[in-house]
Amino acid sequence: ERQTAAVAGGRKELQQAAREVRQAKAPPPREAPPEEPIENIADMPAEIARLRQLLAKLTDERDQLKKKVMHLTVALSEARSGSGGGDD
């Protein structure tokens, strides 16, 4: 609802609506565990696996955000072309 109204309101309102949606869906920030150097080479494969999982998760999140931006850009473009052009 808010996004639909924002599309009609213009770019800044659309950006604000998108920001609010992201904040509402985002999990609360969590404190990162303290960094500890890996002292044993045997622990490296587990750390590499953990980092690969984190990378996959972040890559997926980035791709989802790119799709949202694309959809919002299209919606904004359609709103502008549908409501503009009568000032000649």
XYZ file of C-alpha atoms in Angstrom:
88
model
C 0.000 0.000 0.000
C 2.722 2.409 1.026
C 4.761 1.570 -2.078
C 1.782 2.123 -4.381
C 1.204 5.542 -2.848
C 4.922 6.273 -3.087
C 4.982 5.473 -6.808
C 2.355 8.139 -7.334
C 4.276 10.531 -5.078
C 7.587 10.418 -6.897
C 11.103 9.164 -6.587
C 11.926 10.316 -3.059
C 8.758 8.840 -1.599
C 9.407 5.594 -3.458
C 12.929 5.427 -2.080
C 11.649 6.113 1.437
C 8.989 3.399 1.099
C 11.590 0.905 -0.131
C 13.860 1.810 2.791
C 11.005 1.266 5.262
C 10.177 -2.127 3.735
C 13.810 -3.225 3.985
C 14.043 -2.096 7.598
C 10.791 -3.836 8.527
C 11.923 -7.129 6.981
C 15.494 -6.981 8.252
C 16.346 -9.040 11.310
C 17.639 -7.067 14.279
C 21.376 -6.491 14.078
C 23.333 -9.135 15.888
C 26.676 -8.778 17.482
C 29.473 -10.443 15.572
C 31.448 -13.022 17.508
C 34.909 -11.826 18.418
C 37.523 -12.652 15.825
C 39.907 -15.314 17.023
C 42.928 -16.291 14.989
C 42.932 -19.890 13.840
C 45.794 -21.498 15.676
C 45.458 -24.997 14.309
C 45.706 -25.690 10.579
C 43.198 -28.530 11.047
C 40.510 -25.924 11.805
C 40.929 -24.274 8.388
C 38.488 -26.492 6.410
C 35.678 -25.762 8.879
C 36.371 -22.035 8.701
C 36.476 -22.147 4.902
C 33.133 -23.981 4.843
C 31.619 -21.408 7.209
C 32.848 -18.544 5.061
C 31.524 -20.198 1.889
C 28.082 -20.540 3.498
C 28.173 -16.902 4.539
C 29.214 -15.873 1.031
C 26.359 -17.878 -0.512
C 23.849 -16.305 1.876
C 25.092 -12.779 1.191
C 25.160 -13.379 -2.562
C 21.551 -14.578 -2.462
C 20.527 -11.554 -0.405
C 22.271 -9.244 -2.882
C 20.479 -10.878 -5.805
C 17.107 -10.482 -4.080
C 17.820 -6.812 -3.420
C 18.806 -6.292 -7.063
C 15.468 -7.786 -8.139
C 13.591 -5.477 -5.769
C 15.453 -2.464 -7.121
C 14.655 -3.550 -10.678
C 10.940 -3.949 -9.879
C 10.790 -0.596 -8.099
C 12.593 1.077 -10.998
C 10.082 -0.379 -13.458
C 7.178 0.703 -11.236
C 8.571 4.215 -11.008
C 9.108 4.386 -14.759
C 5.570 3.170 -15.426
C 4.142 5.651 -12.932
C 6.023 8.509 -14.545
C 4.998 7.568 -18.076
C 1.390 7.042 -17.013
C 0.984 10.318 -15.132
C 3.313 12.650 -17.028
C 3.295 14.258 -20.420
C 0.283 16.529 -20.113
C 2.232 19.771 -19.655
C 2.628 20.708 -23.349
